[in-house]
CSV table of C-alpha atoms and ligand atoms in Angstrom, one decimal:
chain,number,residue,atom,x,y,z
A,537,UNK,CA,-5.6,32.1,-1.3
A,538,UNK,CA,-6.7,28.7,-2.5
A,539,UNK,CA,-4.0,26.5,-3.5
A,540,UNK,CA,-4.0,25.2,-7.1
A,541,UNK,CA,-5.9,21.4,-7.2
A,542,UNK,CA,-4.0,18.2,-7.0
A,543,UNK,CA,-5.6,15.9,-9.3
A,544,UNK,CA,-5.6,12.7,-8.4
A,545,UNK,CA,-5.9,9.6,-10.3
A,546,UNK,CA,-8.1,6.1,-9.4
A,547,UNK,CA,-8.2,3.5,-11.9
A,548,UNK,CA,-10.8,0.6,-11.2
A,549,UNK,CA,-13.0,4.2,-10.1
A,550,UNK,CA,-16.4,1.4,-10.8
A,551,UNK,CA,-14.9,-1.2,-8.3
A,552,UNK,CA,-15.4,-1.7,-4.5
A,553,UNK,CA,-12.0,-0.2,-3.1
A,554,UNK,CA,-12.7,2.6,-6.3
A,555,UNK,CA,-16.2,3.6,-4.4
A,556,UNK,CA,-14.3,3.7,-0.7
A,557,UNK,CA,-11.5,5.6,-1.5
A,558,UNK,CA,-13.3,8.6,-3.5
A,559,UNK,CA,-15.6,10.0,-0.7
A,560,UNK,CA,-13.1,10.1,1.9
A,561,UNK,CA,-10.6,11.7,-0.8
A,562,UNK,CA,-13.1,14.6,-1.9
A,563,UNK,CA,-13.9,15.0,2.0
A,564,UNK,CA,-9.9,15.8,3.2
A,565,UNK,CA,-9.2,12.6,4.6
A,566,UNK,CA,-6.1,12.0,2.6
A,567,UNK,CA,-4.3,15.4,1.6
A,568,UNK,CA,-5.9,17.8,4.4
A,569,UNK,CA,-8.6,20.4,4.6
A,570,UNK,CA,-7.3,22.5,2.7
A,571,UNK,CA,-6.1,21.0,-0.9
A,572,UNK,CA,-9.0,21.7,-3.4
A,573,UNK,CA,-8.8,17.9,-5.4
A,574,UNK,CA,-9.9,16.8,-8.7
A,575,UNK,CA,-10.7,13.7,-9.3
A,576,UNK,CA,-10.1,11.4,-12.3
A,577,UNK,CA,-12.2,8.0,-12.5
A,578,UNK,CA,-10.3,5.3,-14.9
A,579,UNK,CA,-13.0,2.3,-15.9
A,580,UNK,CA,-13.0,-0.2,-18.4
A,581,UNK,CA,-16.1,-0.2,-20.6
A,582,UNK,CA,-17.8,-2.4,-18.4
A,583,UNK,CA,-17.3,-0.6,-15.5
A,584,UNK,CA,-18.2,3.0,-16.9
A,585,UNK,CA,-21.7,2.7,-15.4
A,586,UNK,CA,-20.2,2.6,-11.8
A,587,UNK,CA,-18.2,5.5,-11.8
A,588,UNK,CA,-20.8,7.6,-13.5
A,589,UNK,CA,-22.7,6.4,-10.9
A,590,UNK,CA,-20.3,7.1,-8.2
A,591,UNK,CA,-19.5,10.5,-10.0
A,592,UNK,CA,-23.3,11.4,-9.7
A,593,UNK,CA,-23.0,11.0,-6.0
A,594,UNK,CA,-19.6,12.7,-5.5
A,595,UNK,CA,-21.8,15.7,-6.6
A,596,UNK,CA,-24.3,15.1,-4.6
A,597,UNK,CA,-22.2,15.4,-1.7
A,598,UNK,CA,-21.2,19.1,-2.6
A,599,UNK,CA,-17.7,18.5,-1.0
A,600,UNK,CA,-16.5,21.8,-0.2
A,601,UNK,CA,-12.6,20.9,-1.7
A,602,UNK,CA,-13.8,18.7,-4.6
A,603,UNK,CA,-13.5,20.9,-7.7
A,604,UNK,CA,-14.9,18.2,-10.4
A,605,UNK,CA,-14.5,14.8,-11.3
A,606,UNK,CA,-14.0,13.1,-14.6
A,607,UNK,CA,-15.3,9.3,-15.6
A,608,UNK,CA,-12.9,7.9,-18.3
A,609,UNK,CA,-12.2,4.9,-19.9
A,610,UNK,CA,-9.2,6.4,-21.6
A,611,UNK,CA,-5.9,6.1,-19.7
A,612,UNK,CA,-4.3,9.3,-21.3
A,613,UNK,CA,-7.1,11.2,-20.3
A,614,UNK,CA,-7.3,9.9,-16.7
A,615,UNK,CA,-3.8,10.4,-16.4
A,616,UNK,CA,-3.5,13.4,-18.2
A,617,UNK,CA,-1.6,16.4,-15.9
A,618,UNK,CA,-2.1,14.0,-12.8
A,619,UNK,CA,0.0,14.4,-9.2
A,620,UNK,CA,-1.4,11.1,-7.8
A,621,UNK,CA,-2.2,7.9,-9.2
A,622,UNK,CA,-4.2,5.4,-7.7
A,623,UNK,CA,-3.8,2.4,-9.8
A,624,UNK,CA,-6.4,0.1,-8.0
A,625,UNK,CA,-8.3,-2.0,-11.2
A,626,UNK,CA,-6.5,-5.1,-11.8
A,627,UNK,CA,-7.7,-8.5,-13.2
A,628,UNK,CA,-8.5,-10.7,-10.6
A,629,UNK,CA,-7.1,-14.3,-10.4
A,630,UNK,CA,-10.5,-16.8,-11.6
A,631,UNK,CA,-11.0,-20.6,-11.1
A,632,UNK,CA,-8.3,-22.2,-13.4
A,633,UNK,CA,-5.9,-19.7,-13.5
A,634,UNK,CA,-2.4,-20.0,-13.3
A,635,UNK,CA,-0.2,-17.6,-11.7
A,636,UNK,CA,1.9,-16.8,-14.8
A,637,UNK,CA,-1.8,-16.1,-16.6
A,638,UNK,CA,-2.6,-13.4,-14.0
A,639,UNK,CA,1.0,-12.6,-13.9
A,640,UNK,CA,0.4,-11.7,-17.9
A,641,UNK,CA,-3.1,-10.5,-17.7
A,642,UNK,CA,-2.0,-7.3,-15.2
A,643,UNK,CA,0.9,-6.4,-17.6
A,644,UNK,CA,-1.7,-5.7,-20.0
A,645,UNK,CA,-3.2,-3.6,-17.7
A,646,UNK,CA,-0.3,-1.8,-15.5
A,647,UNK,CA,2.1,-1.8,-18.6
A,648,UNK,CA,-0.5,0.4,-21.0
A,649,UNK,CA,-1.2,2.1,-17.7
A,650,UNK,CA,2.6,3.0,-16.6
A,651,UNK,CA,3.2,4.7,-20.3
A,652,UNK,CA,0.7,6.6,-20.4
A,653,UNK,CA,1.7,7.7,-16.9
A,654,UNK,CA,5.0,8.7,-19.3
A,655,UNK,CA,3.6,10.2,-21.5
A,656,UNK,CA,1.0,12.9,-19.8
A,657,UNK,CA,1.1,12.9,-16.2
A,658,UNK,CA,2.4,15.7,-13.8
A,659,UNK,CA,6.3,15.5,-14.2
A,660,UNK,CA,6.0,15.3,-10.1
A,661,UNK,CA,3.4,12.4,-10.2
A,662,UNK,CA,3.4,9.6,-7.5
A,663,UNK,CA,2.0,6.4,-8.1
A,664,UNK,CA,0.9,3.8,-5.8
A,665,UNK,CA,-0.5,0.3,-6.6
A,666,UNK,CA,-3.4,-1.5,-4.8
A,667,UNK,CA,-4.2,-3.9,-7.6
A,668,UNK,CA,-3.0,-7.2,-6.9
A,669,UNK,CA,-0.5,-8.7,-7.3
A,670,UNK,CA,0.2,-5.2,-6.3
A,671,UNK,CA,4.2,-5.2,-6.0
A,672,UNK,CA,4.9,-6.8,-9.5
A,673,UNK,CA,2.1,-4.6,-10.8
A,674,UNK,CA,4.4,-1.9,-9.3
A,675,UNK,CA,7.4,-3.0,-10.9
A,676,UNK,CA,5.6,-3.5,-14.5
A,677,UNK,CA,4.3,0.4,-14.4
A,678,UNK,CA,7.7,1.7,-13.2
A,679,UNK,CA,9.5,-0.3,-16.2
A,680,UNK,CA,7.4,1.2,-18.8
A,681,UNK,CA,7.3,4.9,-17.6
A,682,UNK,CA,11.1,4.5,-17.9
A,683,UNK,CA,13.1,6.2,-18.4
A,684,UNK,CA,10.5,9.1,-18.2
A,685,UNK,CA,9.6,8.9,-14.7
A,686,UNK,CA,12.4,8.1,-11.8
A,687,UNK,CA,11.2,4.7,-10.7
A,688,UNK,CA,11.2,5.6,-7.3
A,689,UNK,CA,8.1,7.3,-8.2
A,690,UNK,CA,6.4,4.0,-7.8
A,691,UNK,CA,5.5,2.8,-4.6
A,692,UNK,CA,3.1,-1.1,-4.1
A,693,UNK,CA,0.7,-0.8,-0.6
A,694,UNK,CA,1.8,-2.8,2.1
A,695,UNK,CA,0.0,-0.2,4.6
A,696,UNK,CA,-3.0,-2.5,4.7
A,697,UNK,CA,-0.5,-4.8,6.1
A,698,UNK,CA,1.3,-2.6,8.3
A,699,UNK,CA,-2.3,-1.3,9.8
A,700,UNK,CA,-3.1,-5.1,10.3
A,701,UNK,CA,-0.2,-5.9,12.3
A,702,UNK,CA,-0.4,-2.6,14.5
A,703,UNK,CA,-4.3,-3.5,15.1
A,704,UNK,CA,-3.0,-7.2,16.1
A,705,UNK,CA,-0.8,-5.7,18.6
A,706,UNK,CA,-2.8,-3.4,20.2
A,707,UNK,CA,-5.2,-6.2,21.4
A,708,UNK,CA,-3.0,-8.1,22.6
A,709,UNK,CA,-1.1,-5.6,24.4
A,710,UNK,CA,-4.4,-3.7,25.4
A,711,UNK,CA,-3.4,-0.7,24.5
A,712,UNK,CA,-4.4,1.8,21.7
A,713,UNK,CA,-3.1,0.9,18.6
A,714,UNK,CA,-1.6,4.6,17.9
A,715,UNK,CA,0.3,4.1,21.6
A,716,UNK,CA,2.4,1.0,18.8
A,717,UNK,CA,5.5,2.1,16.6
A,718,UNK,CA,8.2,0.8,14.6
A,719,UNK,CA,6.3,-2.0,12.7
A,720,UNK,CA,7.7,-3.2,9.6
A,721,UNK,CA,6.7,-5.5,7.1
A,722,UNK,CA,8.7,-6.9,4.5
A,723,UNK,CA,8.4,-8.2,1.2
A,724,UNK,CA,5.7,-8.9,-0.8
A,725,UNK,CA,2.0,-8.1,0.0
A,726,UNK,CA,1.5,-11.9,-0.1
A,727,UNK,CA,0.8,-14.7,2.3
A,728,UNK,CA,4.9,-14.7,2.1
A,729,UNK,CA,5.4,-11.3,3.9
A,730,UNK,CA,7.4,-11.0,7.4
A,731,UNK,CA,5.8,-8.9,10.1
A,732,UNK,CA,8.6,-8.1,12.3
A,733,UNK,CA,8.2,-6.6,15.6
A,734,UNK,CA,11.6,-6.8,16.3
A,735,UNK,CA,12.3,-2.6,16.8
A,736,UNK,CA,8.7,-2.0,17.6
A,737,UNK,CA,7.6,-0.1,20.5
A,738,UNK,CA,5.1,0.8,22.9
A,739,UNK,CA,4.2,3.9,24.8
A,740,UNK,CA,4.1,3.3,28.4
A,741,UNK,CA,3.8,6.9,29.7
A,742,UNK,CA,3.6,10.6,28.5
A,743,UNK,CA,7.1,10.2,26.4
A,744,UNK,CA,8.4,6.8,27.9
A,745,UNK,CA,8.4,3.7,25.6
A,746,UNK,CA,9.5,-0.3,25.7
A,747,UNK,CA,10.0,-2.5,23.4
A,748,UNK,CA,6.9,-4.7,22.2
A,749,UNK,CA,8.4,-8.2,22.7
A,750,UNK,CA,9.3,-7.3,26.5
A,751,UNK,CA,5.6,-5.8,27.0
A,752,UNK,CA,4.3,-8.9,25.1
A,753,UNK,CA,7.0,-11.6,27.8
A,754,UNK,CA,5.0,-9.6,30.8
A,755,UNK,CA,1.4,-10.2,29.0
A,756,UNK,CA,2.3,-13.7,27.7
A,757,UNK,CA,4.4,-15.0,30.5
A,758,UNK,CA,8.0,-14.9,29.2
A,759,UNK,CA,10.3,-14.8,26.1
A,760,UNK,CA,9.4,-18.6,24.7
A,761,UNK,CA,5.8,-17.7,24.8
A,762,UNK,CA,6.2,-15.1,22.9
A,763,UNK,CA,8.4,-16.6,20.5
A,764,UNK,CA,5.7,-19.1,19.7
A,765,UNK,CA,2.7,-16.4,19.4
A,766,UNK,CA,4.9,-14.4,17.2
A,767,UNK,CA,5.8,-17.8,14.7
A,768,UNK,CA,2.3,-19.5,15.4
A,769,UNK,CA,0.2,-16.8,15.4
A,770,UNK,CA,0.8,-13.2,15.4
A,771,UNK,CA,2.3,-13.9,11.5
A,772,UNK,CA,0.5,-16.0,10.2
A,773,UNK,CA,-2.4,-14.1,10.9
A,774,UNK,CA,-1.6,-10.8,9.5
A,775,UNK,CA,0.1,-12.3,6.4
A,776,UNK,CA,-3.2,-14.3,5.8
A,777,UNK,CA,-5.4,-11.7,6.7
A,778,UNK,CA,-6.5,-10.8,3.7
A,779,UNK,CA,-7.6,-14.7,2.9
A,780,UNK,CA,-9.1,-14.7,6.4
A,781,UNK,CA,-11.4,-11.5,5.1
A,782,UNK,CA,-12.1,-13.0,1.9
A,783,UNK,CA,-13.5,-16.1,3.7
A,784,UNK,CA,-15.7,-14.2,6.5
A,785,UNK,CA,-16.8,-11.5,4.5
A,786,UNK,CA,-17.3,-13.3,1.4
A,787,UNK,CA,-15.3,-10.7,-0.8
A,788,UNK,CA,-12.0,-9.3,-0.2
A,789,UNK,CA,-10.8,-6.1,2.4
A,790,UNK,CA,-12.5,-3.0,0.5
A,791,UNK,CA,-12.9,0.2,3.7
A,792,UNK,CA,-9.6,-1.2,5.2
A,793,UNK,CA,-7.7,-1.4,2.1
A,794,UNK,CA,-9.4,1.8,0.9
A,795,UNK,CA,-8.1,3.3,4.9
A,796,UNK,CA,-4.7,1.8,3.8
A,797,UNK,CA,-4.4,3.5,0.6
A,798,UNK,CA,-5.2,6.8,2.4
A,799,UNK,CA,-2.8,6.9,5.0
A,800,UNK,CA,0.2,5.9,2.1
A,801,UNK,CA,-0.2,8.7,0.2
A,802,UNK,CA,-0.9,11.2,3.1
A,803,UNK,CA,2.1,10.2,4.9
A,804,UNK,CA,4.3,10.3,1.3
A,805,UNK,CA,2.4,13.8,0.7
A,806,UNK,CA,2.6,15.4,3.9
A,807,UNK,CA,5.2,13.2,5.6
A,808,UNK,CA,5.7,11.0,8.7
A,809,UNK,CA,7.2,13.4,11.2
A,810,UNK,CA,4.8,12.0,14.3
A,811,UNK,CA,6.4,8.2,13.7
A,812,UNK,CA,9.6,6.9,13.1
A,813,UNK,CA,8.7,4.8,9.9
A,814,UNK,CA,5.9,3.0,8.4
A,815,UNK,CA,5.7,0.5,5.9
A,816,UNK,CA,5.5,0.8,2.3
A,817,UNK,CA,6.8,-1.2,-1.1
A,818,UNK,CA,9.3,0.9,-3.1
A,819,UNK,CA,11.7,0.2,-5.6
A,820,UNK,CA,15.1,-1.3,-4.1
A,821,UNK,CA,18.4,-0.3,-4.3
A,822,UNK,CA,20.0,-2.8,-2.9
A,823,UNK,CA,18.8,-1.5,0.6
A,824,UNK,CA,18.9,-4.8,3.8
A,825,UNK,CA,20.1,-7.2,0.5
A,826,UNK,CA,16.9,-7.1,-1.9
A,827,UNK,CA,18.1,-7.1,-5.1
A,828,UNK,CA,17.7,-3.7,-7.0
A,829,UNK,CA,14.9,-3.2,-8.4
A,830,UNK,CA,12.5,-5.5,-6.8
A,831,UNK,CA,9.6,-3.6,-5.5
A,832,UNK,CA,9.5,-5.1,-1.6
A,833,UNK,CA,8.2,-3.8,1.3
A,834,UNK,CA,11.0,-1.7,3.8
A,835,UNK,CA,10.5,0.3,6.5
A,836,UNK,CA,10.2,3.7,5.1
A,837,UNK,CA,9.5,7.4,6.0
A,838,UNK,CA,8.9,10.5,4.4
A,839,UNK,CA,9.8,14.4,4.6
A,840,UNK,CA,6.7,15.6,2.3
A,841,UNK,CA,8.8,14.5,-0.9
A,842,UNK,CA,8.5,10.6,-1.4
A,843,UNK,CA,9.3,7.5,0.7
A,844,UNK,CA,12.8,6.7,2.1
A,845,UNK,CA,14.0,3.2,3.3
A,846,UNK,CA,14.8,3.7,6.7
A,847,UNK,CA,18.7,1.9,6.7
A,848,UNK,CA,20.5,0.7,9.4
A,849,UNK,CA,18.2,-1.7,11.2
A,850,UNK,CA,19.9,-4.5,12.8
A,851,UNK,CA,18.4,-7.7,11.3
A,852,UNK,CA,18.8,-11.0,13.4
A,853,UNK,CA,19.0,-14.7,11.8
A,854,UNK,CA,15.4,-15.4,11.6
A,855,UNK,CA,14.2,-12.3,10.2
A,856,UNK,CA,16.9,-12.7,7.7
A,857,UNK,CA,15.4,-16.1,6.5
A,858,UNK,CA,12.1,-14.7,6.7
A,859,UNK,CA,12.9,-11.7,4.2
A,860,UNK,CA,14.8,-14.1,2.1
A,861,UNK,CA,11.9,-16.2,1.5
A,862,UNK,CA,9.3,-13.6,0.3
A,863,UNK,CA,12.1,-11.5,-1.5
A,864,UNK,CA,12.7,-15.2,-3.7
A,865,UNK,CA,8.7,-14.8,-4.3
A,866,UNK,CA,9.2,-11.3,-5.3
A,867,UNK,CA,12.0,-12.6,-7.7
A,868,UNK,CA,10.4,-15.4,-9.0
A,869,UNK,CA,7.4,-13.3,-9.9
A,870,UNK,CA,9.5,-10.3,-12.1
A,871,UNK,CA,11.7,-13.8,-13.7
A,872,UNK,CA,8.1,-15.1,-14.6
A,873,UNK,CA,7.1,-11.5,-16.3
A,874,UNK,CA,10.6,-11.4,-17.8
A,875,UNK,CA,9.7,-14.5,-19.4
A,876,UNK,CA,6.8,-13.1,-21.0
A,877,UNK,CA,8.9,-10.3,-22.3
A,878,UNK,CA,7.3,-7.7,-20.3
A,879,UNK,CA,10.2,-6.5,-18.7
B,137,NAD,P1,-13.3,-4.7,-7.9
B,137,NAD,O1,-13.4,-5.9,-8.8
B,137,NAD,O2,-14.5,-4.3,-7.0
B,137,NAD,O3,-12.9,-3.4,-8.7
B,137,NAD,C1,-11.9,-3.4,-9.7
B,137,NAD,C2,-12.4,-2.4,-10.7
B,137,NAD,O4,-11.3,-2.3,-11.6
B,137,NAD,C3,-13.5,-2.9,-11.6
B,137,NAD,O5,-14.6,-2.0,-11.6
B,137,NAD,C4,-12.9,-3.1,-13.0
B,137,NAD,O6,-13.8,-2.9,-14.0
B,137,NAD,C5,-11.8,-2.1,-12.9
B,137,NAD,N1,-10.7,-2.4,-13.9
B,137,NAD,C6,-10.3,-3.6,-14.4
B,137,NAD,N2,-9.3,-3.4,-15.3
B,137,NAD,C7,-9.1,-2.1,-15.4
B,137,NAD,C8,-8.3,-1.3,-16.2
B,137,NAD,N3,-7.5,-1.8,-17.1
B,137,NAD,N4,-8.4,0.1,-16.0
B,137,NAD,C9,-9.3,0.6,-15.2
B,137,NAD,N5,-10.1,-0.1,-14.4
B,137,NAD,C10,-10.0,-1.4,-14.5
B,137,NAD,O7,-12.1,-5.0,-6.9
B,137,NAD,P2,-11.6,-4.2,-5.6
B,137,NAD,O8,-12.3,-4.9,-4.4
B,137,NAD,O9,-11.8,-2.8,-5.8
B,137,NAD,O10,-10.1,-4.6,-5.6
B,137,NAD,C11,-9.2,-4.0,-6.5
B,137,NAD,C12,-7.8,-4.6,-6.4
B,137,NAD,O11,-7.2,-4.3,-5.2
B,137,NAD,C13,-7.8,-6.2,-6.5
B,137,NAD,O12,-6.7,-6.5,-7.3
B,137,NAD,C14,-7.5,-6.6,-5.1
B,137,NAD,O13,-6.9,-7.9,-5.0
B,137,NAD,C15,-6.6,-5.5,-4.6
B,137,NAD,N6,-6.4,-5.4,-3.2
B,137,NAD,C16,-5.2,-5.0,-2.8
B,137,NAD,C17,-5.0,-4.8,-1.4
B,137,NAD,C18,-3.6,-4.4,-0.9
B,137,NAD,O14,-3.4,-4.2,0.3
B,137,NAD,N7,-2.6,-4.1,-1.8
B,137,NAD,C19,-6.0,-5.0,-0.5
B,137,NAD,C20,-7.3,-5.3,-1.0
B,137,NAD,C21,-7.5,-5.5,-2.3
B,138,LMR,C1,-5.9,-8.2,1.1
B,138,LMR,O1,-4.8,-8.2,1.6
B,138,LMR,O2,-6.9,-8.0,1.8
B,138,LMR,C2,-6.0,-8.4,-0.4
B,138,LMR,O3,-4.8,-8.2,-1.0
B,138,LMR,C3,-6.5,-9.8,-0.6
B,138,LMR,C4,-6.8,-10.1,-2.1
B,138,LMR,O4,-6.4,-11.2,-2.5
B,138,LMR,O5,-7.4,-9.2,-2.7
């Protein structure tokens, strides 16, 4: 017998990352071939025409698992008895903006947006943020569904990140990138984040693996040189990816974000048994020294029920400093929506 449908929830449903999430959604890609879905579009006025439009086309796919979709511009209707919520629209940062103005200009958004999560949504439901800045966003919507919804309901995508740094590797390394574990990032999904490789591995035969830093010293020519390609260039480059796509492409990461998205809420839905962790923002308790309730990236895994922070992971001097640092941007960001009495 059919399973009853999870509804799931994607606010900015007109936008770019809105239009390359919902296909692969309605086609299995994200809870399995066999969970009938419903699908909720969240617009603002101005975007209504592009999720109608979008809608039109959902149907004209005649998705086999896709039981209808709804185009709202009405929060507690997009929300209303949902399992999973996408909460992708955000306001963008524009020329002349100051950080605290797009700092306020999202509470408006993911504030309204978290209480109405309170108020109608599934008593189960599971949130994730893509919406930039996505963490803060994050820790906005978990403040107003409370005390309604357990914050650690709330999770911020760092995936996009995490999926970056394993693609990094694998070139380097020449291998495939699903032959890469035990990436984390840390942090904030900002220019700030730490990639650490520090636990990650490689798989060098049928069940035999070795660390990544001693397969990198064989590729690069020893311990110092990878040292400097890790500082100089391997970080660097995957916490400034997303600029770097913004100024190739012309617009920022839509299909890889949209992948990104995908594989956080399959992995939290159906779990992570094939890796040992993966990377995802969630709501601190104090876990590696980030002050609870920060929303920062950890490593994380899940049994089907929700991201855990993987504990235990020895951390060395320079990954220490290198957490500190994006966890003080994380803080100065929730002091600066504090200050506007948001929190
Ligand atoms: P987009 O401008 O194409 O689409 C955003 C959509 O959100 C628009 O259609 C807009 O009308 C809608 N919207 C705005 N306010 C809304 C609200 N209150 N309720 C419902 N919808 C609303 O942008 P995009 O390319 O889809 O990117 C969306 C967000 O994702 C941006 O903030 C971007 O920076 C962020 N992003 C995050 C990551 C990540 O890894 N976390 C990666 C890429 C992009
Ligand atoms: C990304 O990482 O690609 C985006 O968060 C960049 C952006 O500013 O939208």
């Amino acid at each position: 017998m059919a399973s009853a449908p999870t509804t799931v929830t994607i606010t900015g449903g007109g936008g770019q990352i809105g239009y390359a999430l919902m296909f692969r959604i309605a086609a299995g890609d994200m809870l399995g071939p066999d969970r009938p879905v419903r699908l909720r579009l969240l617009e603002i006025p101005q975007g209504m025409k592009a999720a109608e439009g979008a809608a039109l086309e959902l149907q004209d796919c005649a998705f086999p698992q896709l039981v209808d979709v709804d185009v709202t511009d009405d929060p507690l209707t997009a929300f209303n008895g949902t399992h999973i919520a996408m909460l992708v629209g955000a306001r963008p940062r524009t020329a002349g903006m100051e950080r605290a103005d797009l700092l306020a200009a999202n509470a408006g958004i993911f504030g309204p947006q978290g209480k109405a999560i309170a108020a109608v949504a599934d008593d189960d439901v599971r949130v994730v943020v893509v919406g930039n800045p996505a963490n803060t966003n994050a820790l906005i919507a978990a403040a107003s569904a409370a005390p309604h919804v357990p914050a650690d309901r709330f999770t911020a995508l760092t995936r996009l990140d995490h999926n970056r740094a394993v693609g990094q590797l694998a070139e380097v390394l020449q291998v495939a990138p699903d032959d890469i574990d035990d990436v984390t990032i840390w942090g904030n999904h900002s220019a700030s984040q730490f990639p650490d490789v520090s636990h990650a591995t490689v798989r060098t035969g049928l069940v035999e693996r070795m660390p990544v830093v001693e397969a990198l010293a064989e590729r690069l020519g020893g311990a110092a040189q990878v040292r400097t390609w890790l500082d100089d260039t391997f970080i660097p480059r995957v916490a400034k990816r997303g600029a770097e796509i913004i100024e190739v492409r012309g617009s920022s990461s839509v299909a890889s974000a949209a992948n990104a998205a995908i594989d956080h809420v399959r992995d939290e839905q159906l779990g992570t048994p094939h890796r040992s962790w993966t990377s995802a923002a969630v709501v601190s308790r104090g876990e590696y020294g980030v002050p609870a309730g920060l929303v920062s990236s950890f490593p994380v895994r899940s049994h089907g029920d929700g991201y855990e922070i993987v504990e235990g992971l020895d951390i060395d001097a320079r990954a220490r400093a290198r957490i500190d640092a994006s966890v003080a941007e994380l803080i100065a960001e929730r002091d600066a929506v504090t200050a506007l009495g948001v929190l």
